[in-house]
PDB file of C-alpha atoms in Angstrom:
ATOM      1  CA  MET A   1       0.017   0.013   0.033  1.00  0.00           C
ATOM      2  CA  SER A   2       1.512   3.310  -1.041  1.00  0.00           C
ATOM      3  CA  GLN A   3       2.078   6.018   1.678  1.00  0.00           C
ATOM      4  CA  VAL A   4      -0.422   8.351   0.235  1.00  0.00           C
ATOM      5  CA  LEU A   5      -3.275   5.570   0.293  1.00  0.00           C
ATOM      6  CA  SER A   6      -2.109   4.484   3.646  1.00  0.00           C
ATOM      7  CA  ARG A   7      -2.402   8.000   4.978  1.00  0.00           C
ATOM      8  CA  ALA A   8      -5.899   8.607   3.439  1.00  0.00           C
ATOM      9  CA  MET A   9      -7.129   5.315   5.041  1.00  0.00           C
ATOM     10  CA  ASP A  10      -5.602   6.602   8.503  1.00  0.00           C
ATOM     11  CA  ILE A  11      -7.507   9.868   8.024  1.00  0.00           C
ATOM     12  CA  LEU A  12     -10.849   8.031   7.261  1.00  0.00           C
ATOM     13  CA  ASP A  13     -10.289   5.718  10.242  1.00  0.00           C
ATOM     14  CA  ARG A  14      -9.855   8.787  12.390  1.00  0.00           C
ATOM     15  CA  LEU A  15     -12.699  10.589  11.139  1.00  0.00           C
ATOM     16  CA  SER A  16     -14.898   7.430  12.015  1.00  0.00           C
ATOM     17  CA  GLU A  17     -14.424   8.389  15.435  1.00  0.00           C
ATOM     18  CA  GLY A  18     -15.597  11.906  15.126  1.00  0.00           C
ATOM     19  CA  PRO A  19     -14.942  15.051  13.164  1.00  0.00           C
ATOM     20  CA  ALA A  20     -11.543  16.678  13.287  1.00  0.00           C
ATOM     21  CA  SER A  21      -9.821  19.852  12.202  1.00  0.00           C
ATOM     22  CA  LEU A  22      -6.667  20.161   9.877  1.00  0.00           C
ATOM     23  CA  ALA A  23      -4.532  21.096  12.911  1.00  0.00           C
ATOM     24  CA  GLU A  24      -6.067  18.009  14.941  1.00  0.00           C
ATOM     25  CA  LEU A  25      -5.307  15.695  12.134  1.00  0.00           C
ATOM     26  CA  SER A  26      -1.840  17.103  11.602  1.00  0.00           C
ATOM     27  CA  ARG A  27      -0.987  16.489  15.388  1.00  0.00           C
ATOM     28  CA  ALA A  28      -2.698  12.982  15.314  1.00  0.00           C
ATOM     29  CA  PHE A  29      -0.377  11.891  12.460  1.00  0.00           C
ATOM     30  CA  ALA A  30       2.696  13.895  13.364  1.00  0.00           C
ATOM     31  CA  VAL A  31       2.928  15.304   9.960  1.00  0.00           C
ATOM     32  CA  HIS A  32       2.830  18.777   8.281  1.00  0.00           C
ATOM     33  CA  LYS A  33      -0.545  20.368   7.601  1.00  0.00           C
ATOM     34  CA  THR A  34       0.345  20.738   3.991  1.00  0.00           C
ATOM     35  CA  THR A  35       0.699  16.781   3.761  1.00  0.00           C
ATOM     36  CA  ILE A  36      -2.478  16.224   5.400  1.00  0.00           C
ATOM     37  CA  MET A  37      -4.345  18.877   3.266  1.00  0.00           C
ATOM     38  CA  ARG A  38      -3.291  17.014   0.158  1.00  0.00           C
ATOM     39  CA  SER A  39      -4.829  13.858   1.293  1.00  0.00           C
ATOM     40  CA  LEU A  40      -8.004  15.764   2.478  1.00  0.00           C
ATOM     41  CA  HIS A  41      -8.275  17.445  -0.923  1.00  0.00           C
ATOM     42  CA  THR A  42      -8.340  14.179  -2.674  1.00  0.00           C
ATOM     43  CA  LEU A  43     -10.699  12.545  -0.189  1.00  0.00           C
ATOM     44  CA  GLU A  44     -12.923  15.691  -0.522  1.00  0.00           C
ATOM     45  CA  LYS A  45     -13.112  15.582  -4.123  1.00  0.00           C
ATOM     46  CA  ARG A  46     -14.289  12.042  -4.249  1.00  0.00           C
ATOM     47  CA  GLY A  47     -16.855  12.682  -1.429  1.00  0.00           C
ATOM     48  CA  TYR A  48     -15.157  10.617   1.186  1.00  0.00           C
ATOM     49  CA  VAL A  49     -14.875  13.716   3.398  1.00  0.00           C
ATOM     50  CA  VAL A  50     -16.782  17.011   3.790  1.00  0.00           C
ATOM     51  CA  ARG A  51     -15.411  20.082   5.332  1.00  0.00           C
ATOM     52  CA  PHE A  52     -17.983  21.885   7.610  1.00  0.00           C
ATOM     53  CA  PRO A  53     -18.309  25.731   7.995  1.00  0.00           C
ATOM     54  CA  ASP A  54     -16.543  25.390  11.231  1.00  0.00           C
ATOM     55  CA  GLY A  55     -13.428  24.141   9.540  1.00  0.00           C
ATOM     56  CA  ARG A  56     -13.774  20.496  10.829  1.00  0.00           C
ATOM     57  CA  TYR A  57     -13.839  17.522   8.457  1.00  0.00           C
ATOM     58  CA  HIS A  58     -16.535  14.771   8.645  1.00  0.00           C
ATOM     59  CA  LEU A  59     -17.010  11.573   6.741  1.00  0.00           C
ATOM     60  CA  GLY A  60     -18.734  12.190   3.482  1.00  0.00           C
ATOM     61  CA  ARG A  61     -21.438  10.775   1.465  1.00  0.00           C
ATOM     62  CA  SER A  62     -19.295   8.290  -0.480  1.00  0.00           C
ATOM     63  CA  VAL A  63     -18.186   6.560   2.791  1.00  0.00           C
ATOM     64  CA  LEU A  64     -21.946   6.220   3.706  1.00  0.00           C
ATOM     65  CA  ALA A  65     -22.847   4.862   0.307  1.00  0.00           C
ATOM     66  CA  LEU A  66     -20.158   2.243   0.571  1.00  0.00           C
ATOM     67  CA  ALA A  67     -21.296   1.331   4.002  1.00  0.00           C
ATOM     68  CA  ALA A  68     -24.889   0.989   2.976  1.00  0.00           C
ATOM     69  CA  ALA A  69     -23.828  -1.064  -0.127  1.00  0.00           C
ATOM     70  CA  ALA A  70     -21.734  -3.457   1.978  1.00  0.00           C
ATOM     71  CA  VAL A  71     -24.715  -3.913   4.341  1.00  0.00           C
ATOM     72  CA  GLU A  72     -27.123  -4.441   1.487  1.00  0.00           C
ATOM     73  CA  ASP A  73     -24.883  -6.883  -0.197  1.00  0.00           C
ATOM     74  CA  ARG A  74     -24.447  -8.951   3.059  1.00  0.00           C
ATOM     75  CA  GLY A  75     -28.002  -8.363   4.791  1.00  0.00           C
ATOM     76  CA  VAL A  76     -28.643  -7.981   8.395  1.00  0.00           C
ATOM     77  CA  GLN A  77     -28.493 -11.833   9.140  1.00  0.00           C
ATOM     78  CA  PRO A  78     -25.006 -12.497   7.887  1.00  0.00           C
ATOM     79  CA  VAL A  79     -23.841  -9.524   9.754  1.00  0.00           C
ATOM     80  CA  ALA A  80     -25.556 -10.593  13.011  1.00  0.00           C
ATOM     81  CA  HIS A  81     -25.044 -14.170  12.726  1.00  0.00           C
ATOM     82  CA  PRO A  82     -21.605 -14.518  14.336  1.00  0.00           C
ATOM     83  CA  HIS A  83     -22.834 -12.244  17.280  1.00  0.00           C
ATOM     84  CA  LEU A  84     -25.840 -14.508  17.809  1.00  0.00           C
ATOM     85  CA  VAL A  85     -23.574 -17.545  18.036  1.00  0.00           C
ATOM     86  CA  ALA A  86     -21.400 -15.793  20.602  1.00  0.00           C
ATOM     87  CA  LEU A  87     -24.505 -14.730  22.610  1.00  0.00           C
ATOM     88  CA  ASN A  88     -25.841 -18.275  22.566  1.00  0.00           C
ATOM     89  CA  ALA A  89     -22.675 -19.515  24.078  1.00  0.00           C
ATOM     90  CA  ARG A  90     -22.609 -16.856  26.614  1.00  0.00           C
ATOM     91  CA  VAL A  91     -26.075 -17.300  27.976  1.00  0.00           C
ATOM     92  CA  GLY A  92     -26.836 -20.944  27.148  1.00  0.00           C
ATOM     93  CA  HIS A  93     -30.318 -20.269  25.783  1.00  0.00           C
ATOM     94  CA  THR A  94     -32.246 -19.764  22.471  1.00  0.00           C
ATOM     95  CA  VAL A  95     -31.258 -16.580  20.600  1.00  0.00           C
ATOM     96  CA  LEU A  96     -33.424 -15.195  17.969  1.00  0.00           C
ATOM     97  CA  LEU A  97     -33.206 -12.332  15.314  1.00  0.00           C
ATOM     98  CA  ALA A  98     -36.220 -10.704  13.597  1.00  0.00           C
ATOM     99  CA  VAL A  99     -36.892  -8.016  11.361  1.00  0.00           C
ATOM    100  CA  LEU A 100     -39.972  -5.949  10.016  1.00  0.00           C
ATOM    101  CA  GLU A 101     -40.749  -7.018   6.415  1.00  0.00           C
ATOM    102  CA  GLY A 102     -43.797  -5.031   5.204  1.00  0.00           C
ATOM    103  CA  GLU A 103     -46.459  -5.402   7.768  1.00  0.00           C
ATOM    104  CA  ASP A 104     -45.092  -8.637   9.207  1.00  0.00           C
ATOM    105  CA  VAL A 105     -42.465  -9.417  11.787  1.00  0.00           C
ATOM    106  CA  VAL A 106     -40.365 -12.282  10.563  1.00  0.00           C
ATOM    107  CA  TYR A 107     -37.631 -14.358  12.433  1.00  0.00           C
ATOM    108  CA  ILE A 108     -34.647 -14.445  10.210  1.00  0.00           C
ATOM    109  CA  ASP A 109     -32.132 -16.533  12.468  1.00  0.00           C
ATOM    110  CA  LYS A 110     -32.308 -18.810  15.499  1.00  0.00           C
ATOM    111  CA  ILE A 111     -29.420 -20.261  17.561  1.00  0.00           C
ATOM    112  CA  GLU A 112     -30.463 -23.204  19.773  1.00  0.00           C
ATOM    113  CA  PRO A 113     -28.844 -24.051  22.968  1.00  0.00           C
ATOM    114  CA  SER A 114     -26.662 -27.197  22.939  1.00  0.00           C
ATOM    115  CA  GLY A 115     -28.882 -29.036  25.520  1.00  0.00           C
ATOM    116  CA  SER A 116     -32.317 -30.446  25.080  1.00  0.00           C
ATOM    117  CA  VAL A 117     -34.222 -27.509  26.570  1.00  0.00           C
ATOM    118  CA  ARG A 118     -35.269 -25.342  23.523  1.00  0.00           C
ATOM    119  CA  THR A 119     -38.242 -23.076  22.653  1.00  0.00           C
ATOM    120  CA  PRO A 120     -40.566 -23.683  19.602  1.00  0.00           C
ATOM    121  CA  SER A 121     -40.044 -20.477  17.736  1.00  0.00           C
ATOM    122  CA  ARG A 122     -38.565 -20.952  14.294  1.00  0.00           C
ATOM    123  CA  SER A 123     -36.238 -18.970  11.890  1.00  0.00           C
ATOM    124  CA  GLY A 124     -38.364 -17.974   8.727  1.00  0.00           C
ATOM    125  CA  LEU A 125     -41.626 -17.908  10.408  1.00  0.00           C
ATOM    126  CA  PRO A 126     -43.676 -14.698  11.335  1.00  0.00           C
ATOM    127  CA  ALA A 127     -43.786 -13.433  14.898  1.00  0.00           C
ATOM    128  CA  TRP A 128     -47.304 -12.838  16.366  1.00  0.00           C
ATOM    129  CA  LEU A 129     -47.740  -9.106  16.428  1.00  0.00           C
ATOM    130  CA  GLY A 130     -49.909  -9.193  19.546  1.00  0.00           C
ATOM    131  CA  ALA A 131     -47.492 -10.844  22.000  1.00  0.00           C
ATOM    132  CA  THR A 132     -43.927 -11.650  21.030  1.00  0.00           C
ATOM    133  CA  ALA A 133     -41.063  -9.673  22.341  1.00  0.00           C
ATOM    134  CA  VAL A 134     -39.474  -9.025  19.041  1.00  0.00           C
ATOM    135  CA  ALA A 135     -42.728  -7.545  17.614  1.00  0.00           C
ATOM    136  CA  LYS A 136     -43.102  -5.300  20.664  1.00  0.00           C
ATOM    137  CA  VAL A 137     -39.689  -3.940  19.983  1.00  0.00           C
ATOM    138  CA  LEU A 138     -39.879  -3.579  16.221  1.00  0.00           C
ATOM    139  CA  VAL A 139     -43.582  -2.093  16.120  1.00  0.00           C
ATOM    140  CA  GLY A 140     -42.546  -0.032  19.149  1.00  0.00           C
ATOM    141  CA  SER A 141     -39.841   1.812  17.140  1.00  0.00           C
ATOM    142  CA  LEU A 142     -42.591   2.818  14.595  1.00  0.00           C
ATOM    143  CA  GLY A 143     -44.469   6.346  15.114  1.00  0.00           C
ATOM    144  CA  PRO A 144     -48.083   6.505  16.257  1.00  0.00           C
ATOM    145  CA  GLU A 145     -49.471   6.180  12.829  1.00  0.00           C
ATOM    146  CA  GLY A 146     -47.425   3.025  12.199  1.00  0.00           C
ATOM    147  CA  ARG A 147     -48.401   1.463  15.353  1.00  0.00           C
ATOM    148  CA  GLN A 148     -52.050   2.103  14.542  1.00  0.00           C
ATOM    149  CA  ARG A 149     -51.620   0.529  11.190  1.00  0.00           C
ATOM    150  CA  MET A 150     -50.126  -2.532  12.552  1.00  0.00           C
ATOM    151  CA  LEU A 151     -52.831  -2.819  15.332  1.00  0.00           C
ATOM    152  CA  GLU A 152     -55.248  -3.457  12.662  1.00  0.00           C
ATOM    153  CA  ARG A 153     -53.536  -6.742  11.834  1.00  0.00           C
ATOM    154  CA  VAL A 154     -53.429  -8.138  15.221  1.00  0.00           C
ATOM    155  CA  GLU A 155     -55.619 -11.254  15.721  1.00  0.00           C
ATOM    156  CA  PHE A 156     -57.014 -11.601  19.294  1.00  0.00           C
ATOM    157  CA  ILE A 157     -56.738 -15.377  19.711  1.00  0.00           C
ATOM    158  CA  ALA A 158     -55.563 -16.954  23.079  1.00  0.00           C
ATOM    159  CA  ARG A 159     -52.336 -18.555  22.481  1.00  0.00           C
ATOM    160  CA  GLY A 160     -50.800 -18.549  26.067  1.00  0.00           C
ATOM    161  CA  PRO A 161     -52.018 -18.157  29.399  1.00  0.00           C
ATOM    162  CA  ASN A 162     -51.203 -14.306  29.597  1.00  0.00           C
ATOM    163  CA  THR A 163     -52.292 -13.430  26.000  1.00  0.00           C
ATOM    164  CA  LEU A 164     -53.289  -9.754  25.772  1.00  0.00           C
ATOM    165  CA  LYS A 165     -56.946  -9.355  25.183  1.00  0.00           C
ATOM    166  CA  SER A 166     -57.656  -5.827  23.863  1.00  0.00           C
ATOM    167  CA  PRO A 167     -56.016  -3.443  21.335  1.00  0.00           C
ATOM    168  CA  GLU A 168     -55.546  -0.905  24.046  1.00  0.00           C
ATOM    169  CA  GLN A 169     -53.301  -3.500  25.885  1.00  0.00           C
ATOM    170  CA  VAL A 170     -51.273  -4.219  22.817  1.00  0.00           C
ATOM    171  CA  LEU A 171     -50.773  -0.728  21.816  1.00  0.00           C
ATOM    172  CA  ALA A 172     -49.615   0.178  25.363  1.00  0.00           C
ATOM    173  CA  THR A 173     -46.993  -2.654  25.305  1.00  0.00           C
ATOM    174  CA  TRP A 174     -45.835  -1.252  22.036  1.00  0.00           C
ATOM    175  CA  GLU A 175     -45.400   2.204  23.199  1.00  0.00           C
ATOM    176  CA  GLU A 176     -43.697   1.098  26.481  1.00  0.00           C
ATOM    177  CA  ALA A 177     -41.198  -0.952  24.559  1.00  0.00           C
ATOM    178  CA  GLY A 178     -40.253   2.077  22.404  1.00  0.00           C
ATOM    179  CA  ARG A 179     -39.931   4.020  25.473  1.00  0.00           C
ATOM    180  CA  ARG A 180     -37.796   1.499  27.521  1.00  0.00           C
ATOM    181  CA  HIS A 181     -35.853   0.069  24.598  1.00  0.00           C
ATOM    182  CA  TRP A 182     -36.736  -3.685  25.412  1.00  0.00           C
ATOM    183  CA  ALA A 183     -39.713  -5.767  25.572  1.00  0.00           C
ATOM    184  CA  ALA A 184     -40.708  -9.101  27.135  1.00  0.00           C
ATOM    185  CA  ASP A 185     -43.231 -11.847  26.351  1.00  0.00           C
ATOM    186  CA  ARG A 186     -44.274 -13.655  29.543  1.00  0.00           C
ATOM    187  CA  GLU A 187     -46.175 -16.598  28.321  1.00  0.00           C
ATOM    188  CA  GLU A 188     -48.283 -14.468  26.001  1.00  0.00           C
ATOM    189  CA  HIS A 189     -47.478 -16.086  22.912  1.00  0.00           C
ATOM    190  CA  GLU A 190     -46.873 -19.714  24.075  1.00  0.00           C
ATOM    191  CA  SER A 191     -47.239 -21.714  27.270  1.00  0.00           C
ATOM    192  CA  SER A 192     -44.271 -22.187  29.470  1.00  0.00           C
ATOM    193  CA  ALA A 193     -41.809 -19.831  27.571  1.00  0.00           C
ATOM    194  CA  ASP A 194     -40.719 -16.469  28.335  1.00  0.00           C
ATOM    195  CA  TYR A 195     -38.668 -13.994  26.004  1.00  0.00           C
ATOM    196  CA  ILE A 196     -36.907 -10.720  26.157  1.00  0.00           C
ATOM    197  CA  ALA A 197     -35.786  -8.562  23.163  1.00  0.00           C
ATOM    198  CA  VAL A 198     -33.946  -5.448  22.481  1.00  0.00           C
ATOM    199  CA  PRO A 199     -33.493  -3.276  19.350  1.00  0.00           C
ATOM    200  CA  VAL A 200     -30.826  -3.396  16.835  1.00  0.00           C
ATOM    201  CA  TYR A 201     -29.973  -0.097  14.905  1.00  0.00           C
ATOM    202  CA  GLY A 202     -28.752   0.247  11.247  1.00  0.00           C
ATOM    203  CA  LEU A 203     -26.696   2.667   9.293  1.00  0.00           C
ATOM    204  CA  ASP A 204     -29.628   5.185   9.131  1.00  0.00           C
ATOM    205  CA  GLY A 205     -30.181   5.354  12.837  1.00  0.00           C
ATOM    206  CA  ALA A 206     -33.389   3.306  12.548  1.00  0.00           C
ATOM    207  CA  VAL A 207     -34.364   0.070  14.370  1.00  0.00           C
ATOM    208  CA  TRP A 208     -33.521  -2.788  11.725  1.00  0.00           C
ATOM    209  CA  ALA A 209     -33.907  -5.700  13.827  1.00  0.00           C
ATOM    210  CA  ALA A 210     -34.950  -7.131  17.223  1.00  0.00           C
ATOM    211  CA  LEU A 211     -32.477  -9.440  19.312  1.00  0.00           C
ATOM    212  CA  SER A 212     -34.100 -11.907  21.676  1.00  0.00           C
ATOM    213  CA  VAL A 213     -33.551 -14.517  24.031  1.00  0.00           C
ATOM    214  CA  GLY A 214     -36.074 -17.086  25.022  1.00  0.00           C
ATOM    215  CA  VAL A 215     -36.155 -19.725  27.800  1.00  0.00           C
ATOM    216  CA  PRO A 216     -38.709 -22.267  29.071  1.00  0.00           C
ATOM    217  CA  THR A 217     -40.249 -21.096  32.328  1.00  0.00           C
ATOM    218  CA  ALA A 218     -39.096 -24.371  33.912  1.00  0.00           C
ATOM    219  CA  ALA A 219     -35.523 -23.532  33.151  1.00  0.00           C
ATOM    220  CA  MET A 220     -35.275 -19.927  34.371  1.00  0.00           C
ATOM    221  CA  ASP A 221     -37.586 -17.590  36.192  1.00  0.00           C
ATOM    222  CA  PHE A 222     -38.355 -14.061  34.611  1.00  0.00           C
ATOM    223  CA  GLN A 223     -36.000 -12.195  37.159  1.00  0.00           C
ATOM    224  CA  GLN A 224     -33.177 -14.494  35.970  1.00  0.00           C
ATOM    225  CA  LEU A 225     -34.092 -13.871  32.344  1.00  0.00           C
ATOM    226  CA  THR A 226     -34.177 -10.118  32.710  1.00  0.00           C
ATOM    227  CA  ALA A 227     -30.671 -10.289  34.268  1.00  0.00           C
ATOM    228  CA  LEU A 228     -29.543 -11.154  30.795  1.00  0.00           C
ATOM    229  CA  LEU A 229     -30.400  -7.844  29.342  1.00  0.00           C
ATOM    230  CA  PRO A 230     -27.113  -6.287  29.654  1.00  0.00           C
ATOM    231  CA  ALA A 231     -25.629  -9.334  27.576  1.00  0.00           C
ATOM    232  CA  LEU A 232     -28.318  -8.486  24.960  1.00  0.00           C
ATOM    233  CA  HIS A 233     -27.443  -4.838  24.971  1.00  0.00           C
ATOM    234  CA  GLU A 234     -23.683  -5.598  24.491  1.00  0.00           C
ATOM    235  CA  THR A 235     -24.633  -7.942  21.605  1.00  0.00           C
ATOM    236  CA  SER A 236     -26.938  -5.145  20.056  1.00  0.00           C
ATOM    237  CA  CYS A 237     -24.263  -2.616  20.308  1.00  0.00           C
ATOM    238  CA  ALA A 238     -21.849  -4.942  18.399  1.00  0.00           C
ATOM    239  CA  ILE A 239     -24.117  -5.850  15.649  1.00  0.00           C
ATOM    240  CA  SER A 240     -25.399  -2.232  15.336  1.00  0.00           C
ATOM    241  CA  ALA A 241     -21.728  -0.925  14.894  1.00  0.00           C
ATOM    242  CA  ASP A 242     -21.357  -3.832  12.201  1.00  0.00           C
ATOM    243  CA  LEU A 243     -24.376  -2.486  10.430  1.00  0.00           C
ATOM    244  CA  GLY A 244     -22.760   1.079  10.226  1.00  0.00           C
ATOM    245  CA  TYR A 245     -24.612   2.641  13.179  1.00  0.00           C
ATOM    246  CA  ARG A 246     -22.408   5.180  14.816  1.00  0.00           C
ATOM    247  CA  GLY A 247     -24.792   6.508  17.405  1.00  0.00           C
ATOM    248  CA  GLU A 248     -25.238   5.243  21.089  1.00  0.00           C
ATOM    249  CA  VAL A 249     -27.654   2.210  21.356  1.00  0.00           C
ATOM    250  CA  PRO A 250     -29.929   3.171  24.363  1.00  0.00           C
ATOM    251  CA  ALA A 251     -29.635   0.722  27.298  1.00  0.00           C
ATOM    252  CA  PRO A 252     -32.807  -1.079  28.460  1.00  0.00           C
ATOM    253  CA  GLU A 253     -34.583   0.767  31.160  1.00  0.00           C
ATOM    254  CA  THR A 254     -35.430  -1.787  33.579  1.00  0.00           C
ATOM    255  CA  GLY A 255     -38.295  -1.715  36.217  1.00  0.00           C
ATOM    256  CA  GLU A 256     -41.707  -3.153  35.656  1.00  0.00           C
ATOM    257  CA  SER A 257     -41.839  -5.541  32.560  1.00  0.00           C
ATOM    258  CA  PRO A 258     -42.910  -3.744  29.506  1.00  0.00           C
TER     259      PRO A 258
END
């Protein structure tokens, strides 16, 4: 790799951590401002950096376009899968990933525990909008109009001992999940299984997926399950970063279950 290209890559790496002025970049790489300016000029012409009115340089549209193309080429599932495997090994329970496809919430990946205690949710199948933790997270990330539209698709059929019985209850759980950045399904969708879920963010700052852990109630009580939220949040941060998100992933606000 030539020195010029290497320096340009170093500048992009530095700007990925936050904007910087010419003087700050010069100090960071211990080279003269003129040398840094030549690299910045080339990067700016190609749209990889942009200079703001305050004189600080930011990553430009070309970097964002490349990141978006890379994510689109690989998809959410391939990016997230290694992290799901690691989380499964860490917590020892079923790990799921779901996305919003049109007006359906669909599981796109599932990692089973090594033992015999498993949950019935399946990759490739839709998640019930009225109860599942992943649906609460994904629909909860929508605005009021989006939630109302999704509410019209909820079928109120008893599936578990704690199935929600009214549109008002379902809407309240969606809204609370959006506020608290996590959701739970306490035997609402199926008997003898509890789930928790957290959002995963994408390049554009929107919620792109929901990450979930599910356990049979015989294997773990709900308090023990919610103790896994920090592990889910750490995994969400890692997946979100790999999807190009550069903001702070909100930590789950614990307390009463959403």
